[in-house]
mmCIF file of C-alpha atoms in Angstrom:
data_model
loop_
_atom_site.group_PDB
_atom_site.id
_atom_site.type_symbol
_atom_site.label_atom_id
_atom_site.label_comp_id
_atom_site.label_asym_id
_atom_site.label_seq_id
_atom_site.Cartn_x
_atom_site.Cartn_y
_atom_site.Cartn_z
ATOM 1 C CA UNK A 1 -13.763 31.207 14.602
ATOM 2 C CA UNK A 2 -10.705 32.125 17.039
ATOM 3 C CA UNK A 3 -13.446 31.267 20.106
ATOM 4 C CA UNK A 4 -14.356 28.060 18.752
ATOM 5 C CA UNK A 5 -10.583 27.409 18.606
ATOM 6 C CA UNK A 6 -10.513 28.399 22.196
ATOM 7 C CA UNK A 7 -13.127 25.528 23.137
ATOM 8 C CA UNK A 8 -11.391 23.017 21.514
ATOM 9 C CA UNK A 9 -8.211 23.742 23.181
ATOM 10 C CA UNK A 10 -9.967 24.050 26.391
ATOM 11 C CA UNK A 11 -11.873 20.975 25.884
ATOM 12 C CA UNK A 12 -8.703 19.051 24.849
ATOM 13 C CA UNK A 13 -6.445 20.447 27.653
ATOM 14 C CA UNK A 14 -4.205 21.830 25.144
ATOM 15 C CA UNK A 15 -3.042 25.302 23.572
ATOM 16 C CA UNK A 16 -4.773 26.490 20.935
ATOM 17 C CA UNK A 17 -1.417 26.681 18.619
ATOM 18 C CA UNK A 18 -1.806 23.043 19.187
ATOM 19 C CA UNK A 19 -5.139 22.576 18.101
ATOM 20 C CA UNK A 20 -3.936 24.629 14.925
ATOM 21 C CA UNK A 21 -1.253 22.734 14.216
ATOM 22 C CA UNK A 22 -3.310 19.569 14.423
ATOM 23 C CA UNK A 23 -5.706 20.983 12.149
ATOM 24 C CA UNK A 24 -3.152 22.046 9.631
ATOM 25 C CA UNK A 25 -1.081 19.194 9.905
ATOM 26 C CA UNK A 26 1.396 21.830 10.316
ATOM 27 C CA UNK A 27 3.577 20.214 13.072
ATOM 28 C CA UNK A 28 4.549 17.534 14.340
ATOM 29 C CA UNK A 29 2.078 16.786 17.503
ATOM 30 C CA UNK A 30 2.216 13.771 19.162
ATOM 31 C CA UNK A 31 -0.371 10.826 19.256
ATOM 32 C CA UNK A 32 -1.948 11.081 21.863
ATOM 33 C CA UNK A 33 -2.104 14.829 22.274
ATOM 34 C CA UNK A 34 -3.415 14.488 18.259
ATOM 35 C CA UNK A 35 -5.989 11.757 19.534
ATOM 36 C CA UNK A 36 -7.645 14.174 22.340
ATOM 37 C CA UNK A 37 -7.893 17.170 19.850
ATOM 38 C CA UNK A 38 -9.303 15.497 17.534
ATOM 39 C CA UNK A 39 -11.932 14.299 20.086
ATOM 40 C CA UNK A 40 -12.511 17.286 20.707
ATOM 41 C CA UNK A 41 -13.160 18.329 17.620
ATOM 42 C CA UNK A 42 -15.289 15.485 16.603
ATOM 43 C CA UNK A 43 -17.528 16.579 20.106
ATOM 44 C CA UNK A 44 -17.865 20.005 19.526
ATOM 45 C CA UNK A 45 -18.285 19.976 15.808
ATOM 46 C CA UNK A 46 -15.440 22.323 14.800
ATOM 47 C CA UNK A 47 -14.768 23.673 11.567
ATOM 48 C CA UNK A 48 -11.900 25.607 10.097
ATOM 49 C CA UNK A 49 -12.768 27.692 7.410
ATOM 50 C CA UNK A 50 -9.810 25.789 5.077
ATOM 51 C CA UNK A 51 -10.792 28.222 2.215
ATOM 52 C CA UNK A 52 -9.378 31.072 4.031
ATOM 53 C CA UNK A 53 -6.527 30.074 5.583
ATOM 54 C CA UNK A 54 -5.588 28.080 2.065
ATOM 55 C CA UNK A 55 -6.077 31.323 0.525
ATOM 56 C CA UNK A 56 -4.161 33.247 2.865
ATOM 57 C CA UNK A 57 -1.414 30.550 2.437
ATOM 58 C CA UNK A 58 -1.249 30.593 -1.446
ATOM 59 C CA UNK A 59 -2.663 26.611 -1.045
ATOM 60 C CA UNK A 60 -5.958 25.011 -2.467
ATOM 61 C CA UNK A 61 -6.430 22.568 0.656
ATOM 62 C CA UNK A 62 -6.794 20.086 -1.936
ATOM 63 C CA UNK A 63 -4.141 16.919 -2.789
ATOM 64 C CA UNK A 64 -3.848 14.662 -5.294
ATOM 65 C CA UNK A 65 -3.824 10.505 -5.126
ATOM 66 C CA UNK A 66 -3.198 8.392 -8.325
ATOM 67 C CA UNK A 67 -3.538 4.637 -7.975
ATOM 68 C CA UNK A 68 -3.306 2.290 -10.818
ATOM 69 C CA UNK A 69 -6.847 0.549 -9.996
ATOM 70 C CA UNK A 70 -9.771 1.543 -8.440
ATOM 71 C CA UNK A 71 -11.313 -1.980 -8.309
ATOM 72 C CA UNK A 72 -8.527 -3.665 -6.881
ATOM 73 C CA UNK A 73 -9.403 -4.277 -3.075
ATOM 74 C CA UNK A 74 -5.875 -3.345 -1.795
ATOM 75 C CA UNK A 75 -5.689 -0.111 -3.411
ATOM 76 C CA UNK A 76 -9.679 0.698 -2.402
ATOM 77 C CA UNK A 77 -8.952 0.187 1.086
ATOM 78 C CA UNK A 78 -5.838 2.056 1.283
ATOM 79 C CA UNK A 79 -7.601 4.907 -0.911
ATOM 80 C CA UNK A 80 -9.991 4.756 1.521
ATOM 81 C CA UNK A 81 -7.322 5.365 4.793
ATOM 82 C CA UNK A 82 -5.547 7.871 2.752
ATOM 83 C CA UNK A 83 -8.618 9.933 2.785
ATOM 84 C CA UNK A 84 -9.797 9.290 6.088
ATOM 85 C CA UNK A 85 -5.868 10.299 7.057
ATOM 86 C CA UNK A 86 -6.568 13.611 4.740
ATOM 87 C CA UNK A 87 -9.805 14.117 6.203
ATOM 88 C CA UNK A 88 -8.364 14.978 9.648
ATOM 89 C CA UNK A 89 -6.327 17.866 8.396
ATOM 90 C CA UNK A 90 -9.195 18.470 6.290
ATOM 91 C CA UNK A 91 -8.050 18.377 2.974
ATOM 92 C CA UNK A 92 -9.679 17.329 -0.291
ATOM 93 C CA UNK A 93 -8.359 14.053 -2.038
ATOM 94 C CA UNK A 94 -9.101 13.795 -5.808
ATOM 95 C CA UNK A 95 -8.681 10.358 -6.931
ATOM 96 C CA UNK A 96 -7.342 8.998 -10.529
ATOM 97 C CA UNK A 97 -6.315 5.923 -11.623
ATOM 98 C CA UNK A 98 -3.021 5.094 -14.209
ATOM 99 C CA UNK A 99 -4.461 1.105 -15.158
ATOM 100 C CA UNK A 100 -0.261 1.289 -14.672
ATOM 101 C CA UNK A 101 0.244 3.811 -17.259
ATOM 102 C CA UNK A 102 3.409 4.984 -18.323
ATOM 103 C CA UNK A 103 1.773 7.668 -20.502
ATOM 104 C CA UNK A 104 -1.034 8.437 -17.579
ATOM 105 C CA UNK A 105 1.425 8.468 -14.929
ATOM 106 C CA UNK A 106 3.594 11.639 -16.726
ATOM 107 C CA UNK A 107 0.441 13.747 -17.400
ATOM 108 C CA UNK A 108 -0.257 13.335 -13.830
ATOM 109 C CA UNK A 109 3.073 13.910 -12.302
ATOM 110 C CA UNK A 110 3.541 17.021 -15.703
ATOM 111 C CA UNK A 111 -0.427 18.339 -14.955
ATOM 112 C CA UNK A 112 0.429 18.904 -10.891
ATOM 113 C CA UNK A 113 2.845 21.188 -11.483
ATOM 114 C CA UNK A 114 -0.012 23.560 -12.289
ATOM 115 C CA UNK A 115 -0.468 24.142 -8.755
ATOM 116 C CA UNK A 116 -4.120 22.704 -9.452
ATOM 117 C CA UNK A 117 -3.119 20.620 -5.914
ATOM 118 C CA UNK A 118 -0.712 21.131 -2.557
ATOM 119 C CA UNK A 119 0.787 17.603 -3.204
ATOM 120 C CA UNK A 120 0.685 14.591 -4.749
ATOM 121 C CA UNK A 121 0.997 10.894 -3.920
ATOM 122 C CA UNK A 122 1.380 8.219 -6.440
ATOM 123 C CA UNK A 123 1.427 4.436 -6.796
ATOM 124 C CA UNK A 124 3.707 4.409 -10.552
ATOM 125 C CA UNK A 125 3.660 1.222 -11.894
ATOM 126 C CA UNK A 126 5.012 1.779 -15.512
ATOM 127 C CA UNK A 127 8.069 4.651 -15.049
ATOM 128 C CA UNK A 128 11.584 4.149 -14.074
ATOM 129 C CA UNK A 129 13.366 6.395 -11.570
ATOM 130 C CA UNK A 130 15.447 7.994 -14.009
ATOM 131 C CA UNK A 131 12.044 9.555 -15.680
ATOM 132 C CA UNK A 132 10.066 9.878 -12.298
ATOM 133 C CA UNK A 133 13.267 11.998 -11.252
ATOM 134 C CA UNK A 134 13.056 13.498 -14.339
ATOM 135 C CA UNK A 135 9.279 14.483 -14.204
ATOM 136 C CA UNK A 136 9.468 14.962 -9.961
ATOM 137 C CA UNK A 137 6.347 17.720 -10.202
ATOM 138 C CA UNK A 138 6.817 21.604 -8.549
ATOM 139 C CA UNK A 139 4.092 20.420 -5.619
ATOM 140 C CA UNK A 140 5.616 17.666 -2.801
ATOM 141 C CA UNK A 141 5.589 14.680 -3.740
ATOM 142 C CA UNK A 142 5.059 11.104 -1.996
ATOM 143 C CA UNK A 143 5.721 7.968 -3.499
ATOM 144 C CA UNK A 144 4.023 4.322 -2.463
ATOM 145 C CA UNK A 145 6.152 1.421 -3.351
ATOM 146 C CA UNK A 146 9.682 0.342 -4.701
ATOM 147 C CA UNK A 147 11.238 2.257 -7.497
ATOM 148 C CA UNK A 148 12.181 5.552 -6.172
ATOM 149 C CA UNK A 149 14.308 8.071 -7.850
ATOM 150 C CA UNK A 150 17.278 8.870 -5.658
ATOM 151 C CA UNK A 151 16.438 11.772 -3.257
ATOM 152 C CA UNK A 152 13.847 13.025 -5.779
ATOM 153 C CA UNK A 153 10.731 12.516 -3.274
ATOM 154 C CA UNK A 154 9.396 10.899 0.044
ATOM 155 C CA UNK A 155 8.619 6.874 -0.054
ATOM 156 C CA UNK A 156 6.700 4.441 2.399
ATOM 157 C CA UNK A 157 7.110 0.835 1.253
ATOM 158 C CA UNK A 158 6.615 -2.359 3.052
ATOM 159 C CA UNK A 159 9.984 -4.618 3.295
ATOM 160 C CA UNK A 160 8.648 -6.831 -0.030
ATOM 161 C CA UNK A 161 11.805 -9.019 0.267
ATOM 162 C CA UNK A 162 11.292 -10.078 4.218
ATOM 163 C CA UNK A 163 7.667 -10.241 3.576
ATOM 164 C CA UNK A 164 8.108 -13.287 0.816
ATOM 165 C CA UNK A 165 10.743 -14.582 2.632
ATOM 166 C CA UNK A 166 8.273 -14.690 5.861
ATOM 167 C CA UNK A 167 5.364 -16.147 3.748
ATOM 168 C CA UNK A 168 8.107 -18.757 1.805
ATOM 169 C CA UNK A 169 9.485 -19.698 5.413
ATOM 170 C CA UNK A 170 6.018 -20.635 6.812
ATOM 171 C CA UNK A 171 5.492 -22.969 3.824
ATOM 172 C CA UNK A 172 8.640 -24.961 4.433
ATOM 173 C CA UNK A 173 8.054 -24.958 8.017
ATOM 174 C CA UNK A 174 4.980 -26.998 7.114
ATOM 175 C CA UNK A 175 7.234 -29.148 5.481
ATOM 176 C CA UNK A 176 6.238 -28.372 2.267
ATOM 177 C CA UNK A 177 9.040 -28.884 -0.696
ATOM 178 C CA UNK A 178 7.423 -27.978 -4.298
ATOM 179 C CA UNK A 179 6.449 -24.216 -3.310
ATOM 180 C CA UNK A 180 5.533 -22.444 -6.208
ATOM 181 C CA UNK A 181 5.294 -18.610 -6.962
ATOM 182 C CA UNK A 182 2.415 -16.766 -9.291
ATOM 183 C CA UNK A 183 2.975 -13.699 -9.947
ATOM 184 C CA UNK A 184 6.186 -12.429 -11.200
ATOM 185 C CA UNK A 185 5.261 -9.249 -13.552
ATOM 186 C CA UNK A 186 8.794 -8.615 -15.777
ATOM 187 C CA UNK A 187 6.809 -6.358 -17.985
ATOM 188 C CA UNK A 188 6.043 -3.706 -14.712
ATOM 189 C CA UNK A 189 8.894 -1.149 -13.497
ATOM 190 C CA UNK A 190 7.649 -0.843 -10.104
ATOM 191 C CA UNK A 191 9.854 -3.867 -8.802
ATOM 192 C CA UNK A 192 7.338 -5.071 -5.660
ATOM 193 C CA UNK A 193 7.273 -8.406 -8.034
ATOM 194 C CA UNK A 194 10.730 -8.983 -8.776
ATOM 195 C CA UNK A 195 11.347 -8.098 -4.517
ATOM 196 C CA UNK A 196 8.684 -10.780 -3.562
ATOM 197 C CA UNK A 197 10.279 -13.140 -5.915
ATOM 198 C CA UNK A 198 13.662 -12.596 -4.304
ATOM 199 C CA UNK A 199 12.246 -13.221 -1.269
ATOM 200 C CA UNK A 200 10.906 -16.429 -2.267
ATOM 201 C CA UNK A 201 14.240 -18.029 -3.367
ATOM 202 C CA UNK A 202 15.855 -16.597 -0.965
ATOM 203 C CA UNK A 203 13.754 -18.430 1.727
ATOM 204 C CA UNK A 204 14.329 -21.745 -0.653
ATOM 205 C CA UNK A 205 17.875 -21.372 -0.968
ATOM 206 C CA UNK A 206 18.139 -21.283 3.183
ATOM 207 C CA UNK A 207 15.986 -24.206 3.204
ATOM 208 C CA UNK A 208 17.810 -26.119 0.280
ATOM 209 C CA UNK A 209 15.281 -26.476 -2.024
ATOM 210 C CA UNK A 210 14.616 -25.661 -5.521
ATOM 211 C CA UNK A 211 12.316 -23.184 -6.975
ATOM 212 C CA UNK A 212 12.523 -23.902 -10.893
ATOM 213 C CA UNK A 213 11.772 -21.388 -13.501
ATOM 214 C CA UNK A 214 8.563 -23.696 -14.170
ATOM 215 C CA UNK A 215 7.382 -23.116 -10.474
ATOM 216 C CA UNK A 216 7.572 -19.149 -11.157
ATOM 217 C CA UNK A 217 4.499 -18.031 -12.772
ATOM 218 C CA UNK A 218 4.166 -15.098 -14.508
ATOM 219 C CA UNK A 219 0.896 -12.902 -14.834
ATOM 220 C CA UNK A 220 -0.541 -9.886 -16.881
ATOM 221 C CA UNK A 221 -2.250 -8.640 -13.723
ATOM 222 C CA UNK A 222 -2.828 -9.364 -9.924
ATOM 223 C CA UNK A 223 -6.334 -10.947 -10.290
ATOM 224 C CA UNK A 224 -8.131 -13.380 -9.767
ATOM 225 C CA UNK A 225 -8.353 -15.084 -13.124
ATOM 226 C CA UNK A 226 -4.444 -14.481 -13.826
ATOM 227 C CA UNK A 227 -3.961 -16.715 -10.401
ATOM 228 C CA UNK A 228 -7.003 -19.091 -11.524
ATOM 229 C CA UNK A 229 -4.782 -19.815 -14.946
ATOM 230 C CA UNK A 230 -1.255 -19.817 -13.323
ATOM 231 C CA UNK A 231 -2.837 -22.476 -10.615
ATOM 232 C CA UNK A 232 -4.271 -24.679 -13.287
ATOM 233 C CA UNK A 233 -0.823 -24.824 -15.582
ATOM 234 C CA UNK A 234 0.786 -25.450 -12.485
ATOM 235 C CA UNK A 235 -1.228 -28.120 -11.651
ATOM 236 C CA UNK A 236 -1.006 -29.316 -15.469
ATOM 237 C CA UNK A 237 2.461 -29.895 -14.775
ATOM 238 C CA UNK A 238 4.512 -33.091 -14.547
ATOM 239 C CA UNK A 239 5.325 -32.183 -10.520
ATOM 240 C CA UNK A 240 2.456 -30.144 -9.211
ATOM 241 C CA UNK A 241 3.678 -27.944 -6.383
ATOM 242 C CA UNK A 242 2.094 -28.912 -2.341
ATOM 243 C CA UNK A 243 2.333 -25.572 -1.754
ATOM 244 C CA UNK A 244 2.110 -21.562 -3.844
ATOM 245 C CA UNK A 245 3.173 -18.541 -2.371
ATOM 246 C CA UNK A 246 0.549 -15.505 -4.436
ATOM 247 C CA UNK A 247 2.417 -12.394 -4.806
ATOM 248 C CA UNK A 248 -1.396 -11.013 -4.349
ATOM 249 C CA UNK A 249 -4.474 -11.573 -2.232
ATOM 250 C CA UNK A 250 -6.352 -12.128 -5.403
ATOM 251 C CA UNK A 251 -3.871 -14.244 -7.338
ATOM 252 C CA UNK A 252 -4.324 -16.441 -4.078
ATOM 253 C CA UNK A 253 -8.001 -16.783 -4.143
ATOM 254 C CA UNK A 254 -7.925 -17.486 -7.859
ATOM 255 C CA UNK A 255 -5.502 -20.165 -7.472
ATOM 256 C CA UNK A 256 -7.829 -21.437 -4.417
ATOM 257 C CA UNK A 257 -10.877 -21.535 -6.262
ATOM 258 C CA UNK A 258 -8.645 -24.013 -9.177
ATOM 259 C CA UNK A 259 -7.998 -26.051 -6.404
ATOM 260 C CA UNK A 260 -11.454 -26.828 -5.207
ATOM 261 C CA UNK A 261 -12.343 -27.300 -9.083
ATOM 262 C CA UNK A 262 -9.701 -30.471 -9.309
ATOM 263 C CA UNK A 263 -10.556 -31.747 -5.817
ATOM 264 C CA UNK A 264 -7.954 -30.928 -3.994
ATOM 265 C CA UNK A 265 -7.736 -30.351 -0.191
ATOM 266 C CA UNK A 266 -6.411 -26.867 1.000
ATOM 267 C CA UNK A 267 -4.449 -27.394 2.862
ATOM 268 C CA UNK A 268 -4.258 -30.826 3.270
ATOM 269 C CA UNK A 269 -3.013 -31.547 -0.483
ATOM 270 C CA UNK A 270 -1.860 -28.035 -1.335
ATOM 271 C CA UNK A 271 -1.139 -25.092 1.071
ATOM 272 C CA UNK A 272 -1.282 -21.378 -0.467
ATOM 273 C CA UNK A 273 -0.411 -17.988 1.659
ATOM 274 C CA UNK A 274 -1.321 -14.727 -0.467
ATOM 275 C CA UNK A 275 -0.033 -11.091 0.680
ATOM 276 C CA UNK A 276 -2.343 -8.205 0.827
ATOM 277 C CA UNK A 277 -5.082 -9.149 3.192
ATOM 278 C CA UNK A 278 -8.034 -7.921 1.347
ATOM 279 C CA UNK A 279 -11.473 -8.330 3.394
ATOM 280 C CA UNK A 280 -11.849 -11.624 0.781
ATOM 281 C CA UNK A 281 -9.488 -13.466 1.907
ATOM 282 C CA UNK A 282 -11.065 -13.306 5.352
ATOM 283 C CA UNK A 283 -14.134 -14.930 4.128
ATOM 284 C CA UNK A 284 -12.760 -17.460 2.035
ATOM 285 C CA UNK A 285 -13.176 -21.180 2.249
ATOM 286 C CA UNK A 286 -10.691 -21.985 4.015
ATOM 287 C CA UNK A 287 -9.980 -18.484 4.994
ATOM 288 C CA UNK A 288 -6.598 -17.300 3.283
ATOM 289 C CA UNK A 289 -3.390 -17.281 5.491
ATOM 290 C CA UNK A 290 -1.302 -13.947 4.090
ATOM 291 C CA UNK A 291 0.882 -11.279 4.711
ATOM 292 C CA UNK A 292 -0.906 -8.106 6.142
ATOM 293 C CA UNK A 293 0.951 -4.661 5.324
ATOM 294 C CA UNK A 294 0.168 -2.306 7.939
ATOM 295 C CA UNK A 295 -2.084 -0.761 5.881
ATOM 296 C CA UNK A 296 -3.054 2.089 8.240
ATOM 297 C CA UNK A 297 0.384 3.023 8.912
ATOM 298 C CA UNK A 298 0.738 3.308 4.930
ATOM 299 C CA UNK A 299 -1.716 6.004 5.083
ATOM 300 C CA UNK A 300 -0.915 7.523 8.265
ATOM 301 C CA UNK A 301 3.109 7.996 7.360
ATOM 302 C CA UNK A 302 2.267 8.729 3.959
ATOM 303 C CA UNK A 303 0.085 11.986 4.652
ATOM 304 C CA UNK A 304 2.721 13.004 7.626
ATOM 305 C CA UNK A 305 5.535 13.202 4.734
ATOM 306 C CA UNK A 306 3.524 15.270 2.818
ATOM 307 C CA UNK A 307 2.127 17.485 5.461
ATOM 308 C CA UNK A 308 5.790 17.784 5.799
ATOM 309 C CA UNK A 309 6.424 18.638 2.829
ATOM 310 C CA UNK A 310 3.554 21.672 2.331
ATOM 311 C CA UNK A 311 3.783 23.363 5.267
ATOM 312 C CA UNK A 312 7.477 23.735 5.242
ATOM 313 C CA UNK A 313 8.388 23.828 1.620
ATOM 314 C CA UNK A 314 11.639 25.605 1.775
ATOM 315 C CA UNK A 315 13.289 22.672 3.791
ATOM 316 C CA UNK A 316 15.903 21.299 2.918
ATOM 317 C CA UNK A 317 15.156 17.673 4.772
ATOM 318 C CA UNK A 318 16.584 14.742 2.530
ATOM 319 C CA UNK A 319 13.815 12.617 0.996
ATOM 320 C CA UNK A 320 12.694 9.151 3.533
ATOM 321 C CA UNK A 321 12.575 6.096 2.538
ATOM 322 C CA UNK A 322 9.804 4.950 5.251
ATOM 323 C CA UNK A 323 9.492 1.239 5.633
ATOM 324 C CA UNK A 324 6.201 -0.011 7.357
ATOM 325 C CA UNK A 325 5.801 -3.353 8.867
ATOM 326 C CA UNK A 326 4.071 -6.326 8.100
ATOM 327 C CA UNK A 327 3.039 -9.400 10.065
ATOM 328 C CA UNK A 328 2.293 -12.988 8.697
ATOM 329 C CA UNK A 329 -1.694 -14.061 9.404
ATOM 330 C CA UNK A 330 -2.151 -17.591 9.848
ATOM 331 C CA UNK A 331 -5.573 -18.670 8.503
ATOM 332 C CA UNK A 332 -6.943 -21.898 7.083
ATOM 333 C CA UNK A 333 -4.670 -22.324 4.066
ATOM 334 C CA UNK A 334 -1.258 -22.608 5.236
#
């Protein structure tokens, strides 16, 4: 194995305690130096015998990744660069899904501490930070999204509050003045709802106008019907909004599709931005203007923080709070 570590370090013009490091995750190697040995490894094939060195290391190679649903588009993708990310420093990734489960998110967070995995990352929807503190598992531990417990474990978030704000701001610059939100969730602990609604006012208040509790819809869920029935009650309304901000790709496209169903024009009657963008959107009619989290980044930080936290265990680095950015995509329907 050591002379196939050789040619890969030869081949990438780099030491082979580099080429280890990459292959571990173990270090912190920069981008570029990362990109060529992992050329090089791609070219020639290599492959660490994991098993061995996990052994060796008391480690299983294998981490953990709970999301609350494996049919929503914005967690599949991301799933999907989390374990392209984990693939590079060839680990295993077993996948489970909470539905936002207060119960299934402690038997997760309780069941890791059996060492079954090296780490864990973790989308909770349903517990507070006082119990994820609480129930912080033995293995590292990454959070993705708002409610963190103080110090407790590793987060990478997108700024929710800018990101309505953004979205809100682009409505009004359109000179729209009944923007509506869907998709306030008071029933979920996770907060990204309640920061995207902030967000919105916020952007309203600067621009001196109203957002009425009537023009704040809330949903059970993120999909497409829950933004289909928001759309049509606001739409029942005495003042229909001429424009909706969707706290959700999907919510968007359901609220589109209502639209189309009463005849109106998007955008030309009503304008709607959504946040997410899922592949869908994309291919919507008209194509859905929304705010795109740098999804890879997500992944790519994520996995870094919990390399971080495997292969040096004993440190004593403060958890991160790692905010990613976002950017505003202007499409056809805003």
């Amino acid at each position: 194995m050591s002379s196939r570590l050789k040619d890969v370090a030869a081949r990438a013009g780099v030491s082979v305690r580099t080429v280890s490091n990459v292959v571990s995750g173990s270090a912190s190697v920069a981008a570029e130096t990362r990109r060529r040995v992992q050329e090089a490894i791609d070219e020639l094939g290599y492959e660490p015998n994991l098993a061995a060195r996990s052994l060796r290391a008391g480690r299983t190679g294998i981490i953990g990744l709970a999301i609350p649903e494996l049919h929503s588009p914005y967690f599949g993708e991301l799933a999907g660069l989390l374990v392209a990310e984990a693939q590079r420093r060839s680990w295993t990734v077993v996948i489970d899904q909470t539905r936002g489960d207060a119960d299934a998110e402690r038997r997760l967070l309780t069941r890791s501490g059996g060492r079954v995995v090296d780490g864990l990352i973790i989308s909770p929807w349903a517990l507070d930070p006082a119990e994820l503190a609480a129930l912080a598992p033995a293995v590292p531990l990454v959070l993705l999204g708002e409610r963190t417990p103080q110090g407790a474990a590793d987060r990478v978030a997108v700024d929710n509050v800018a990101a309505a704000d953004e979205a809100t701001t682009h409505l009004v610059r359109l000179g729209r003045r009944r923007i509506a939100a869907i998709g306030l969730q008071p029933h979920l602990r996770n907060g990204t709802a309640r920061l995207r609604a902030e967000g919105y006012r916020r952007a309203l208040d600067r621009a001196g106008l109203p957002h009425p509790a009537a023009a704040q819809r809330t949903v059970a869920a993120l999909h497409r019907p829950d933004g289909a029935r928001a759309m049509a009650a606001l739409l029942d309304a005495p003042d229909p909004p001429d424009a909706v901000f969707a706290f959700s790709d999907e919510l968007a496209l359901g609220a589109l599709h209502v639209a189309h169903e009463r005849g109106l024009r998007v955008p030309g009657d009503l304008a709607i931005v959504g946040f997410d963008d899922i592949e869908d959107g994309r291919y919507s009619h008209p194509p859905l203007t929304t705010i795109a989290p740098d999804k890879p980044q997500i992944a790519a930080r994520t996995l870094q923080c919990l390399a971080d936290r495997i292969y040096s265990p004993g440190n004593a680095v403060p958890a991160q709070e790692l905010i990613v950015p976002h950017r505003l995509v202007i499409r056809g329907t805003a």
